Coordinates of C-alpha atoms in Angstrom, one line a residue:
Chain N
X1059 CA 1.5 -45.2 59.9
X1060 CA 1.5 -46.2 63.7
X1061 CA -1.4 -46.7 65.8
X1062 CA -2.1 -46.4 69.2
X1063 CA -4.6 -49.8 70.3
X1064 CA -6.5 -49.5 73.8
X1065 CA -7.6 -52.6 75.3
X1066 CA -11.2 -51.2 76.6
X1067 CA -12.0 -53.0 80.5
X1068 CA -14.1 -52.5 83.4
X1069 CA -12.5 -55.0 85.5
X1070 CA -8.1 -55.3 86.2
X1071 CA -6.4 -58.2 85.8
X1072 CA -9.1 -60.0 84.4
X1073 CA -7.4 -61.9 82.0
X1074 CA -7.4 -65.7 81.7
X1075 CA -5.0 -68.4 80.8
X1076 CA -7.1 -68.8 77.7
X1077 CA -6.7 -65.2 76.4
X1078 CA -3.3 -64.7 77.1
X1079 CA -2.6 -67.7 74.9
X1080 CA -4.7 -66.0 72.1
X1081 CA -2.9 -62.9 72.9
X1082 CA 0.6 -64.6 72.4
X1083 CA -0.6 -66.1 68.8
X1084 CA -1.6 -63.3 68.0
X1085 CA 1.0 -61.3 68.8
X1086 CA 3.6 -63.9 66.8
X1087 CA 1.1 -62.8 63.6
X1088 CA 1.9 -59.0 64.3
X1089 CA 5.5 -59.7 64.3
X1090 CA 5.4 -62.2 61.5
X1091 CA 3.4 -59.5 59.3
X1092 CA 6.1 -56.6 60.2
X1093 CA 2.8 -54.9 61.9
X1094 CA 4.6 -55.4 66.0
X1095 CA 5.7 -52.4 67.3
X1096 CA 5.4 -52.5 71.3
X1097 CA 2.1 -54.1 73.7
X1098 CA 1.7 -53.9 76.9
X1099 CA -0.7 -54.8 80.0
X1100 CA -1.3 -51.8 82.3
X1101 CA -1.9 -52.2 86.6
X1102 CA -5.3 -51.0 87.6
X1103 CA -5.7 -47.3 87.4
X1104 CA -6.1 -46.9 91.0
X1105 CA -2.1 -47.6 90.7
X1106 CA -1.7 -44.2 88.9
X1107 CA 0.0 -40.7 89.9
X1108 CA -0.8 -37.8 88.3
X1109 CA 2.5 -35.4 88.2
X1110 CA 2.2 -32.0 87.3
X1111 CA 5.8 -30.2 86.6
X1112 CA 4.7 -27.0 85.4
X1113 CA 5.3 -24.6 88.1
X1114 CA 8.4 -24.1 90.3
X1115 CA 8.1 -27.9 92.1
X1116 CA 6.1 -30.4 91.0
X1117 CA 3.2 -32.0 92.1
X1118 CA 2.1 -35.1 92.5
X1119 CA -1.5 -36.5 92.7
X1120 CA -2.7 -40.2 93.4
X1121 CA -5.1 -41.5 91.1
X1122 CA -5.7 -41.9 87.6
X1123 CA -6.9 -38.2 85.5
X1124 CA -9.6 -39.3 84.3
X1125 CA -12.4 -41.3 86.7
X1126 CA -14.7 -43.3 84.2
X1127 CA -15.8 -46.8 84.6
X1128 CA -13.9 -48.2 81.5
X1129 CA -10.6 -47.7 81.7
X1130 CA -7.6 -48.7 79.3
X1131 CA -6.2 -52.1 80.4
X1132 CA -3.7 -52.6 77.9
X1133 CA -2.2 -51.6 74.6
X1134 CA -0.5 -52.5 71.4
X1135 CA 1.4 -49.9 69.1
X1136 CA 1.2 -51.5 65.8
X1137 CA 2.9 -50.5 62.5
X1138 CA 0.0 -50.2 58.9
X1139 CA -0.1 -48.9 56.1
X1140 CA -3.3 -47.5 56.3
X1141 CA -6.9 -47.7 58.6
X1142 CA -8.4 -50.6 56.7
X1143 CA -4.9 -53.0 57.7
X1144 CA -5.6 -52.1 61.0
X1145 CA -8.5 -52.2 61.5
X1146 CA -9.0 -55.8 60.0
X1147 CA -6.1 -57.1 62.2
X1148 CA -7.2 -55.6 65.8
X1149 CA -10.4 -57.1 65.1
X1150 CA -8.5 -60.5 64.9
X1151 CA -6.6 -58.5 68.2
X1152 CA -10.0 -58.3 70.0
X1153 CA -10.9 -61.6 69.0
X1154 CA -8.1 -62.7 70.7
X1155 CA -7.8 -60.7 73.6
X1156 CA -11.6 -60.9 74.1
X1157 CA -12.1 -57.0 74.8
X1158 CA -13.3 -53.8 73.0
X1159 CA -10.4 -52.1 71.4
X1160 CA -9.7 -48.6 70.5
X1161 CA -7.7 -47.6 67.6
X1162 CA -6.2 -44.3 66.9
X1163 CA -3.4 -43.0 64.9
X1164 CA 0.0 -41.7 66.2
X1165 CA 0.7 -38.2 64.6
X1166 CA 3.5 -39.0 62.2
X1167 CA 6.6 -37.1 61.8
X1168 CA 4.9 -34.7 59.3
X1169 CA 2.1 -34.0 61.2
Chain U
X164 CA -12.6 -35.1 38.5
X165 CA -11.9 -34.7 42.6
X166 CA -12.0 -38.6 42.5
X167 CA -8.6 -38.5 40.8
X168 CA -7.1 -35.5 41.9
X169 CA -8.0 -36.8 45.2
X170 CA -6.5 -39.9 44.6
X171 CA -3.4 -38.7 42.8
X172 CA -2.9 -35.8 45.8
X173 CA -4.1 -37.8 48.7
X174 CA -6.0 -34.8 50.2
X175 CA -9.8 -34.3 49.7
X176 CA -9.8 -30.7 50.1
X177 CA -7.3 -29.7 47.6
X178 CA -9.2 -31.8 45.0
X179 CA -12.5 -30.5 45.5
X180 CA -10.6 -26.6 45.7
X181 CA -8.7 -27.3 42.7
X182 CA -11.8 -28.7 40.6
X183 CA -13.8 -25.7 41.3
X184 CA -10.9 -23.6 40.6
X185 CA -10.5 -25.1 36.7
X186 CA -14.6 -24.7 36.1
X187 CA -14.0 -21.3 37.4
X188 CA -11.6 -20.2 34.8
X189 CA -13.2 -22.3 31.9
X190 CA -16.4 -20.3 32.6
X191 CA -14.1 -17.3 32.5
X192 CA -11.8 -18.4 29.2
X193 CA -14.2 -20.3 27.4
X194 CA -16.7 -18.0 26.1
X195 CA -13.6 -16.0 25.2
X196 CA -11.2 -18.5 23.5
X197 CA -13.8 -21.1 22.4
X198 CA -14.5 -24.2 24.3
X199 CA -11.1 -26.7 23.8
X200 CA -11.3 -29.6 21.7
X201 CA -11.3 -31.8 24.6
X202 CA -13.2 -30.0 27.4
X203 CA -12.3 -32.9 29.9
X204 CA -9.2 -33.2 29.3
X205 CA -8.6 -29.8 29.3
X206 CA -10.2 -29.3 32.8
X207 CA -8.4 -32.5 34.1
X208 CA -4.9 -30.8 33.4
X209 CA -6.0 -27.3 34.4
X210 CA -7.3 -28.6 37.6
X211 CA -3.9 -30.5 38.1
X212 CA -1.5 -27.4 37.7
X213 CA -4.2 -25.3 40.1
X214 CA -3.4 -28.2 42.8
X215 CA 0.3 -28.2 41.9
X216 CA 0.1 -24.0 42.2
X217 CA -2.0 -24.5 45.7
X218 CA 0.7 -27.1 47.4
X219 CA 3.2 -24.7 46.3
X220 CA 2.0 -22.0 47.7
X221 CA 0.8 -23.7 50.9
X222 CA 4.1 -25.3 51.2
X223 CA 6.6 -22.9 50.1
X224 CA 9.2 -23.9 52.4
X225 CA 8.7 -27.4 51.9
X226 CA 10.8 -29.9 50.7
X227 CA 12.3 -29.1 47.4
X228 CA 12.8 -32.9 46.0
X229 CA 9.2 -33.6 47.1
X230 CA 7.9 -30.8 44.9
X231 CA 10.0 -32.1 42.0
X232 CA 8.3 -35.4 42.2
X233 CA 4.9 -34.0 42.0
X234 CA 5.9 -32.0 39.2
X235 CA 7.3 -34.8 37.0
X236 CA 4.4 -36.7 37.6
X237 CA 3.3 -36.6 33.9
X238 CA 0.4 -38.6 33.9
X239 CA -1.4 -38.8 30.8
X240 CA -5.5 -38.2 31.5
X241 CA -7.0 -41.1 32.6
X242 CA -9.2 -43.3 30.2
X243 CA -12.8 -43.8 31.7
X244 CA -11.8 -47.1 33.3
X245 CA -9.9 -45.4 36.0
X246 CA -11.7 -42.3 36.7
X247 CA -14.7 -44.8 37.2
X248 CA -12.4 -46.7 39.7
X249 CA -11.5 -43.9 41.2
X250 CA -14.6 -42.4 41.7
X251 CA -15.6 -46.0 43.1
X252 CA -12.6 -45.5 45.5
X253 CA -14.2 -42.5 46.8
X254 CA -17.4 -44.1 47.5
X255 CA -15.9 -46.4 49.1
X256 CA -14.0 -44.2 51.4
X257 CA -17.0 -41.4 51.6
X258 CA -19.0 -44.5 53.6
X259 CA -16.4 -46.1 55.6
X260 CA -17.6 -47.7 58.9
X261 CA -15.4 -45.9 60.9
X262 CA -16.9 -42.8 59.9
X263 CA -20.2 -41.9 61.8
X264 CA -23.5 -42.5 59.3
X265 CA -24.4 -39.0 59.3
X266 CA -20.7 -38.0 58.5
X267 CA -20.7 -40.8 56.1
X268 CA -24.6 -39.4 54.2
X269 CA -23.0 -36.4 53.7
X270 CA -19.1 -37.0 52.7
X271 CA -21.0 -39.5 49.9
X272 CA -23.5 -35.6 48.8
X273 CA -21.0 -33.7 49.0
X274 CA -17.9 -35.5 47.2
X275 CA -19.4 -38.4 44.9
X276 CA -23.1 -36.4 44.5
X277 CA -21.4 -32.9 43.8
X278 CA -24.6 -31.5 46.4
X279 CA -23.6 -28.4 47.9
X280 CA -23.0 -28.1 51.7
X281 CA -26.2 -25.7 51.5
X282 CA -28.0 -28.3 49.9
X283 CA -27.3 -31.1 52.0
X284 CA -27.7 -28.6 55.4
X285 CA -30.9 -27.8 53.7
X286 CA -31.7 -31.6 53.1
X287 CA -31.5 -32.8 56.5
X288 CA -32.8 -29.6 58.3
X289 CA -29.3 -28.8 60.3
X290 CA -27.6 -25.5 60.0
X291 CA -25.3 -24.7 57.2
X292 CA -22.6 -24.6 59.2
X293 CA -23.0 -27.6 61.6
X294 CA -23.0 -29.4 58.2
X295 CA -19.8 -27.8 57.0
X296 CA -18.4 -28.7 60.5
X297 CA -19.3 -32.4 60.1
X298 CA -17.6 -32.7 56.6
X299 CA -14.5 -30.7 57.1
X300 CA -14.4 -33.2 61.0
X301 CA -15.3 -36.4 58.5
X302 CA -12.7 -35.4 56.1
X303 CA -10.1 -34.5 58.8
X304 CA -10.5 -38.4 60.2
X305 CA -10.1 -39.6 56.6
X306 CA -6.5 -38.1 56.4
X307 CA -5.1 -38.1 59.9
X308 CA -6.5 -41.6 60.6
X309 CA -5.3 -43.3 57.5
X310 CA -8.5 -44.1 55.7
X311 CA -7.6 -45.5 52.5
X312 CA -8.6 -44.6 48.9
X313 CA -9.2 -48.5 47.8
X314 CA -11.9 -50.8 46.6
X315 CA -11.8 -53.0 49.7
X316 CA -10.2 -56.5 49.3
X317 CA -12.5 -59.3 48.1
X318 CA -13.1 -60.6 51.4
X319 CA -14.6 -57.2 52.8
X320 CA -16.1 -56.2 49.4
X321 CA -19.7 -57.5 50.7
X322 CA -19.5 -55.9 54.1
X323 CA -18.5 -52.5 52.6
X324 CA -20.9 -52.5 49.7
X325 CA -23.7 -53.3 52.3
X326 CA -22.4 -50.1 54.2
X327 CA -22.3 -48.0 51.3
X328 CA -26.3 -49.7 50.5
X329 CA -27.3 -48.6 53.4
X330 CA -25.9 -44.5 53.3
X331 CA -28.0 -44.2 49.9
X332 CA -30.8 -46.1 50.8
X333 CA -30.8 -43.8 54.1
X334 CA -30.6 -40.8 51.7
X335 CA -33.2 -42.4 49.9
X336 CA -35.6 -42.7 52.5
X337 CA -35.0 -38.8 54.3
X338 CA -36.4 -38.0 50.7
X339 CA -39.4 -40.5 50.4
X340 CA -40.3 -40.0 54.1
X341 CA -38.8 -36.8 55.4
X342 CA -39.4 -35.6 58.4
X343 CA -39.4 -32.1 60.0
X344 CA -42.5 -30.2 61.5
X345 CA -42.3 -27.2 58.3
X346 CA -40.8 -29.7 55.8
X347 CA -42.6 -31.1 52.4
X348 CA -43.7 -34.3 52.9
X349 CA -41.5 -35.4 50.1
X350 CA -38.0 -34.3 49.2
X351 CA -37.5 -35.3 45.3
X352 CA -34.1 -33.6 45.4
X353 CA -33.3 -36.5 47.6
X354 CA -34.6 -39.5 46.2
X355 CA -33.5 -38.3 42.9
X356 CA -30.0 -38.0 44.1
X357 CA -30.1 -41.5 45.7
X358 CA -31.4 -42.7 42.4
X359 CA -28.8 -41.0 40.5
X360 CA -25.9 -42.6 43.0
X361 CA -27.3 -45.9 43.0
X362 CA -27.3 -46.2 38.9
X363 CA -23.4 -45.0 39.2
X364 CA -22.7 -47.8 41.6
X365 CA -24.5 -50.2 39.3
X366 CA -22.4 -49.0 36.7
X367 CA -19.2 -49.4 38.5
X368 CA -20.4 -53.2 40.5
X369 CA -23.0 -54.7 37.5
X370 CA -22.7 -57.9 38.8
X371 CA -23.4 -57.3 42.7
X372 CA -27.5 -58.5 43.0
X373 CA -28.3 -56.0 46.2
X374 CA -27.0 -52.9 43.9
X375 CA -29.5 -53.7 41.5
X376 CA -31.9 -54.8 44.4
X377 CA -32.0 -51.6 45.9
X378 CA -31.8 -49.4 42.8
X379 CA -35.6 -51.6 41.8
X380 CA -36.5 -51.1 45.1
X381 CA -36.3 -47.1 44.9
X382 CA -37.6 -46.8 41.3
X383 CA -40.5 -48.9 42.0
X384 CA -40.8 -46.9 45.2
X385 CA -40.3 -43.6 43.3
X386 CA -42.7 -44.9 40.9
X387 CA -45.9 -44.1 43.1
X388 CA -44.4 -40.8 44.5
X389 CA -47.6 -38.5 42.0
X390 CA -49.6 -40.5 43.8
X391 CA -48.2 -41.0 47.6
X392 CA -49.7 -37.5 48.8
X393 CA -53.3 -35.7 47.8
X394 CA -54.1 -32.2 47.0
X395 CA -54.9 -31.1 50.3
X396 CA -51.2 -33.0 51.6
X397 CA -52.1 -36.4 52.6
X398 CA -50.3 -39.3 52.6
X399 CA -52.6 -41.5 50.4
X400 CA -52.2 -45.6 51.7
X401 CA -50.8 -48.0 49.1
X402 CA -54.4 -49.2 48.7
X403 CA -56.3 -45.8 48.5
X404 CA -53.7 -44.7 45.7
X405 CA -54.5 -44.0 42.0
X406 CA -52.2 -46.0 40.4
X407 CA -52.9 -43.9 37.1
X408 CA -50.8 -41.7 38.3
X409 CA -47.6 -44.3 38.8
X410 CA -45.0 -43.8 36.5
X411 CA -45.3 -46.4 33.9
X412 CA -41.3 -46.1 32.9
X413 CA -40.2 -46.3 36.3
X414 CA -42.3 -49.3 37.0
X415 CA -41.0 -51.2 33.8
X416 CA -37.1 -50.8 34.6
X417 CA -37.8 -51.7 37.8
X418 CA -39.5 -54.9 36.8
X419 CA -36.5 -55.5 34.1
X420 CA -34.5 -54.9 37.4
X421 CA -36.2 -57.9 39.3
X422 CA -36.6 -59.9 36.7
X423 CA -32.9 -59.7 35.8
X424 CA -32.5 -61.0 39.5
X425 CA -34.5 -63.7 39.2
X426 CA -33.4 -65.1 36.0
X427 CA -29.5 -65.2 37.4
X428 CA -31.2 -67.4 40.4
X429 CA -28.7 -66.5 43.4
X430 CA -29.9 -66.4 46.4
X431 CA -31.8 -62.9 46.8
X432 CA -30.8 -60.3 49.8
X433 CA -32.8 -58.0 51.4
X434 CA -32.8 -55.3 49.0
X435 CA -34.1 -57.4 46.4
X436 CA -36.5 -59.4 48.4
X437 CA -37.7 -55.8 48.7
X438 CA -37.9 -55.5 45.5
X439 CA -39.2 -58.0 45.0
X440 CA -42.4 -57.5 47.3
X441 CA -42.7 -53.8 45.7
X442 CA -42.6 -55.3 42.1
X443 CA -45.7 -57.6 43.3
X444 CA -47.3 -54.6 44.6
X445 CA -47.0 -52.4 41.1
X446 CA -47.9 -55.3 39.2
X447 CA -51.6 -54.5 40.3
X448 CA -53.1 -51.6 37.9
X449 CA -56.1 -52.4 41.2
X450 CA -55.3 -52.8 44.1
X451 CA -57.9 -55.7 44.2
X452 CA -55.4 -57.9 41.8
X453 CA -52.6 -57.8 44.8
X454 CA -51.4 -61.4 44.7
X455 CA -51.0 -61.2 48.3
X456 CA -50.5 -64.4 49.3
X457 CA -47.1 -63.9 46.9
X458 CA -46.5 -60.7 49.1
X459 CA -46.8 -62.8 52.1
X460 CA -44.5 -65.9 50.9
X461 CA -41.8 -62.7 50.4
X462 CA -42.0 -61.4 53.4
X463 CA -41.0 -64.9 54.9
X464 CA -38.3 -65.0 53.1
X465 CA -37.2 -61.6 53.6
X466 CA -37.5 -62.6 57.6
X467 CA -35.0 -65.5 57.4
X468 CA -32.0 -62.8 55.7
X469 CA -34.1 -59.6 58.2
X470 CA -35.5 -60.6 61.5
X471 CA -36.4 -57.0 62.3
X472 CA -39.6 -56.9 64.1
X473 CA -40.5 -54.1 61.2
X474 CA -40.4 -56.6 58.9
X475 CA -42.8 -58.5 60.9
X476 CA -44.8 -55.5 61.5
X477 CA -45.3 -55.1 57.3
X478 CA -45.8 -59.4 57.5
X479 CA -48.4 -59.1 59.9
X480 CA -50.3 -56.8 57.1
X481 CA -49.6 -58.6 54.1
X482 CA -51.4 -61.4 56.4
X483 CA -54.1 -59.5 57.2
X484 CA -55.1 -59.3 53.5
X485 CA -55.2 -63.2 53.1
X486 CA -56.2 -64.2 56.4
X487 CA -57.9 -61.4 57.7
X488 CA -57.7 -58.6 60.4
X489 CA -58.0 -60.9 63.6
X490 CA -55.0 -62.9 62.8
X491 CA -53.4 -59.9 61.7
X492 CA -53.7 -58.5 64.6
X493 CA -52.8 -61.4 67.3
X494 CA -49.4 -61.3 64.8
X495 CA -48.9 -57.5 65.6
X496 CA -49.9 -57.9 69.1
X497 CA -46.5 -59.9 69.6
X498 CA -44.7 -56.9 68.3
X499 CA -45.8 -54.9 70.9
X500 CA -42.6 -54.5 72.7
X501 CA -39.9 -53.9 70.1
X502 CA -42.1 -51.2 68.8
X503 CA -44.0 -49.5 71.0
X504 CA -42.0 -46.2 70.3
X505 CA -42.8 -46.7 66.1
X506 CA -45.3 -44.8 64.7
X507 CA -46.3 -47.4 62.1
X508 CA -47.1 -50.0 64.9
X509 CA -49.8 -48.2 66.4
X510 CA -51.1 -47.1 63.2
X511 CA -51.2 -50.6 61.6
X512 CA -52.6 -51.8 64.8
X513 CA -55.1 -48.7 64.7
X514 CA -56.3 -49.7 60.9
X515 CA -57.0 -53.2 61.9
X516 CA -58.9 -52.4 64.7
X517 CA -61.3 -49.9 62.9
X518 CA -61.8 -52.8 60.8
X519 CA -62.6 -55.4 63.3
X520 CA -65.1 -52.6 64.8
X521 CA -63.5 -52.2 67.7
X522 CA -63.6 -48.3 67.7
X523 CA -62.6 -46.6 71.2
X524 CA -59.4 -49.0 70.5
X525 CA -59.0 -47.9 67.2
X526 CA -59.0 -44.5 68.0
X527 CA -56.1 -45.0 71.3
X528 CA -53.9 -46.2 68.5
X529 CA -54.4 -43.5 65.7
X530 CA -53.7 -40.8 68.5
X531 CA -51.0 -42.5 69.6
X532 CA -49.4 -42.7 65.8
X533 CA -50.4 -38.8 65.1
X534 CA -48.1 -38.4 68.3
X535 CA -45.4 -40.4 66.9
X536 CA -45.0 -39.8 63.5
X537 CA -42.9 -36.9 61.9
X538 CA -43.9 -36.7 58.7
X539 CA -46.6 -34.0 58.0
X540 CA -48.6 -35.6 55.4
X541 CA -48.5 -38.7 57.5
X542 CA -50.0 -36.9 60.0
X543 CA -52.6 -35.3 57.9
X544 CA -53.5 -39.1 57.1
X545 CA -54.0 -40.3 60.4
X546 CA -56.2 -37.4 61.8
X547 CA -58.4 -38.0 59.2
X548 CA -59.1 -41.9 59.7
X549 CA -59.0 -40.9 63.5
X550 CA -61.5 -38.2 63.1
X551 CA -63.3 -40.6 60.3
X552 CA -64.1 -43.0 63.1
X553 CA -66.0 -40.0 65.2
X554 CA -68.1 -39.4 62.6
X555 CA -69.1 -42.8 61.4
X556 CA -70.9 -43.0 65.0
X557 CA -70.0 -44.0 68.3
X558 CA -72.4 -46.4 70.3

């Protein structure tokens, strides 16, 4: 199964040198385990256009959808068997990355 | 049964609809044809094919090799080894952490008790059918998220046996002390159940010292339930209790339990320091032979592994009996903050007050309990030492 991880922040590119070291170990464990799939930083939210192409032209709106005072700052895809594997190596991943994560599951192909 | 058809189809509700399915027709066919020479494994097979029928017919365009495999899947029926492990899978996966507590209470009724949703509705005083929402949502996560059917690895075996503690010793407690304005004071249907679960998981984890911890802890709590609430519906004090009316059996397994505990000499945890304390307490045919000071030398220990200020709150009393209600109180006092929203607070503080004299106090505190508590006969208790002070004179 794949699963979606957010990187749960109140602040933007708050990271420091010491976390994105942790990050980079960890993520040389999610590659050496077969688990890496894609991660990412994300720009503040403020950054964000909202485009809606459902009618005849599209539209285009600044700001991100949803105003909240988290927001996601980040993101790993990873690859796992089931909930326990991943669960037991994003809690290594939030260790490492020193944030609240979020996991949730991709729907598979079946789904 | 739905343990390993659950495990061997990977989807909860098919086992559980399948299982009722082959009870249905052996109630039908039985009295007719005689009961088979195996019953189990009769039912075992019966509710395999009714699965195999159901996928088939809720899948009849799917994949034709997929179907095959199922098909040729000729297990033999399991010997009791694995349907223990995988009823112990399903435990384990009924009280996962990523499932909410109240999801997790009553996944663990529903699928490893057998309770019915009615029941368990019934149990925790919700709707019938917010209940069936909540397990048919819990067992929705369970599938889509990935939540495996496995004994967790060795390393978070502890963790996940403490979870799984913790969902029947919550069931446990609704039962002993449930709450609800209309509700009896004490649900036996509950405590019976947690009982029941807790000697399966004993079976299944023998050598695990909490399981047997907390399954001495509830018998010797269950122990003084014919004597926990009087005629008239009052919750009767520890102390107050006629302990004629304990159950004797209950009390000696329970002993064996802590005894057992003692005698392997690791290092106890909180369910069996509880125990432990609750052993001390039955050991008193009066409750003038309380070896309190032992009760307090517990509770210490139990506060190293528990530094919950209720566990300080239930100190503070255990002090009061050696030392005496002043420096029981100054002890409470400190616990002020933490629990200033806890019924038991200001009704400990309340008793300890009526016995230092201290009346117009004592009486702040038992009002402010009555307004806190939820549990009817509790309730009952409390007016009556508040209205007991009234009578016995005010200056």
């Amino acid at each position: 199964m794949q699963y979606l991880v957010s990187v749960i922040d109140h602040r933007t590119n708050s990271g420091t040198p010491e976390e994105a070291i942790a990050i980079d170990a960890f993520n040389d464990r999610l590659r050496a385990g077969g688990h890496w799939v894609f991660a990412a930083g994300l720009a503040d939210p403020s950054t964000a256009t909202v485009i809606d192409g459902r009618g005849d032209e599209p539209v285009f709106t600044d700001g991100p959808f949803i105003e909240s005072k988290e927001h996601m700052a980040g993101l790993w895809i990873i690859e796992a068997p089931d909930l326990d594997v991943a669960l037991s190596l994003m809690a290594d991943g939030s260790k490492a990355c020193n944030r609240r994560l979020e996991v949730r599951p991709l729907l598979g192909p079946e789904d | 049964m739905v343990a390993s058809l659950a495990k061997r189809f990977g989807d909860l509700d098919l086992a559980e609809e399948s299982a009722a399915e082959a009870f249905a027709t052996a109630v039908e066919r039985w009295p007719a044809d005689g009961v088979p020479p195996n019953p189990g494994a009769w039912l075992t097979t019966t509710a395999n094919r009714k699965a195999i029928d159901r996928i088939r017919r809720e899948h009849k365009r799917v994949d034709k090799h997929r179907e095959a495999l199922m098909l040729t899947d000729h297990d033999p029926p399991a010997p009791v080894g694995v349907i223990d492990d995988d009823r112990l899978r399903l435990i384990f996966t009924c009280c996962h952490p990523a499932l909410a507590m109240e999801a997790r209470v009553a996944l663990t009724l529903r699928l490893v008790g057998g309770l019915t949703v009615p029941q368990i509705a019934e149990g925790f005083l919700v709707q019938e059918r917010t209940m069936a929402q909540r397990i048919t949502r819990a067992k929705g996560k369970i599938a889509a998220a990935g939540i495996p059917y496995r004994v967790p690895s060795a390393r978070d075996l502890p963790d996940r046996i403490t979870g799984v503690l913790a969902v029947l010793f919550l069931v446990f407690n609704e039962g002993y002390l449930a709450t609800g304005p209309d509700t009896d004071p004490v649900r036996a249907d509950l405590t019976a159940e947690a009982i029941r679960l807790t000697r399966l998981i004993r079976e299944l984890l023998p050598g695990d010292g909490e399981v047997t911890g907390l399954l001495a802890l509830m018998l010797l709590t269950e122990a003084r339930r014919p004597a926990r609430v009087s005629a008239t519906g009052e919750l009767v004090p520890l102390a107050e209790q006629d302990r004629r009316l304990w159950d004797a059996a209950l009390i000696e397994e329970g002993h064996r339990l802590v005894r057992e505990r003692l005698d392997s000499g690791a290092a106890p945890g909180r369910y069996q320091l509880l125990a432990a304390i609750n052993a001390v307490h039955t050991d008193a045919w009066d409750a003038r032979d309380t070896d309190w000071s032992q009760v307090v030398a517990l509770y210490d220990q139990l506060q190293r592994v528990d530094a919950s200020p209720i566990v300080a709150l239930n100190r503070a009393i255990a002090v009061g009996e050696v030392e005496g209600p002043d420096a029981a109180l100054t002890a409470v006092d400190r616990l002020r903050d933490p629990l200033d929203g806890y019924h038991a607070f200001h009704a400990t503080r309340a008793e300890l007050l009526r016995r230092l004299g201290r009346r117009e106090e004592a009486r702040t505190g038992y009002e402010r309990a009555i307004e806190l508590a939820g549990n009817t006969a509790e309730r009952a208790h409390l007016t009556r030492r508040r209205d007991g002070l009234g009578s016995s004179g005010r200056e």
